[in-house]
Amino acid sequence: MKFFIDTADLAQIKEANELGILDGVTTNPSLMAKVGIKSEAGVLKHYETICEMVDGDVSAEVISTSFNEIIEEGKKLAAIHPNIVVKVPMIRDGVKALKWFSDNGIKTNCTLIFSAGQAILAAKAGANYVSPFIGRIDDSAWDGVQLIAQIAHIYQLQGFKTEILAASIRSALHIVKCAEAGADVCTCPLESILGLLKHPLTDIGLAKFMDDAKKMKEQMVPVK
Ligand code: G3P
């Protein structure tokens, strides 16, 4: 499973990248607004900076909702860097645009996926990725991970090549569950990625190793 980070915050992207496990980045209009981007030029420049930082796919979301505008905006985003993936919402014109981008060699990520039917439609239209929103599904008392498993099952049966990109991840456990359910990619906040590191027995075990190593060092006879 690939690891993407779900943020537009450059410091967090740098930190995750330095771990050596980062395969890409996803953003959305809310995450771009959060880091204070205010102009179209600012958006394009920010995506360029992210692409220069990370060697992997970078999802850049369109904010248009009609076919012609999605195409124009998507072409502009795709021209920034070969690693840009145009993120398109699961709406009628979005599906048409996914097909157009697919026919014209532009990579896409279909976002706001909340059902298996939507995932089938996006795959038929040629999306490279689909983004089911796990956390938001859980928030409404449905099972987000179950949706990942269902889509993975359908894609395997039907031979769809679209990759399942689990999004709206809220915890380290979500990452583990999505891996188990067959997600191809998990896009996570930095704190969920770092949450995977944690286990109290690791801390206790390391403290004991360090303590024993210190005692051993004190008794060591130096090599002549
Ligand atoms: O990028 C899309 C998705 O990951 C949003 O997550 O936490 O706003 O539901 P969240």
mmCIF file with all atom_site columns, C-alpha atoms in Angstrom, residues 14 25 56 92 97 124 159 162 189:
data_model
loop_
_atom_site.group_PDB
_atom_site.id
_atom_site.type_symbol
_atom_site.label_atom_id
_atom_site.label_alt_id
_atom_site.label_comp_id
_atom_site.label_asym_id
_atom_site.label_entity_id
_atom_site.label_seq_id
_atom_site.pdbx_PDB_ins_code
_atom_site.Cartn_x
_atom_site.Cartn_y
_atom_site.Cartn_z
_atom_site.occupancy
_atom_site.B_iso_or_equiv
_atom_site.pdbx_formal_charge
_atom_site.auth_seq_id
_atom_site.auth_comp_id
_atom_site.auth_asym_id
_atom_site.auth_atom_id
_atom_site.pdbx_PDB_model_num
ATOM 1 C CA . LYS A 1 14  ? 8.677   17.860 4.550   1.00 0.00 ? 14  LYS A CA 1
ATOM 2 C CA . VAL A 1 25  ? 0.355   14.103 -1.585  1.00 0.00 ? 25  VAL A CA 1
ATOM 3 C CA . GLY A 1 56  ? 5.188   11.014 -6.390  1.00 0.00 ? 56  GLY A CA 1
ATOM 4 C CA . ARG A 1 92  ? -22.374 14.273 -13.474 1.00 0.00 ? 92  ARG A CA 1
ATOM 5 C CA . ALA A 1 97  ? -14.523 15.168 -17.350 1.00 0.00 ? 97  ALA A CA 1
ATOM 6 C CA . LYS A 1 124 ? -15.742 3.096  -15.903 1.00 0.00 ? 124 LYS A CA 1
ATOM 7 C CA . GLY A 1 159 ? -10.717 -6.179 -13.554 1.00 0.00 ? 159 GLY A CA 1
ATOM 8 C CA . THR A 1 162 ? -8.455  2.221  -10.832 1.00 0.00 ? 162 THR A CA 1
ATOM 9 C CA . PRO A 1 189 ? -2.763  13.406 8.211   1.00 0.00 ? 189 PRO A CA 1
#
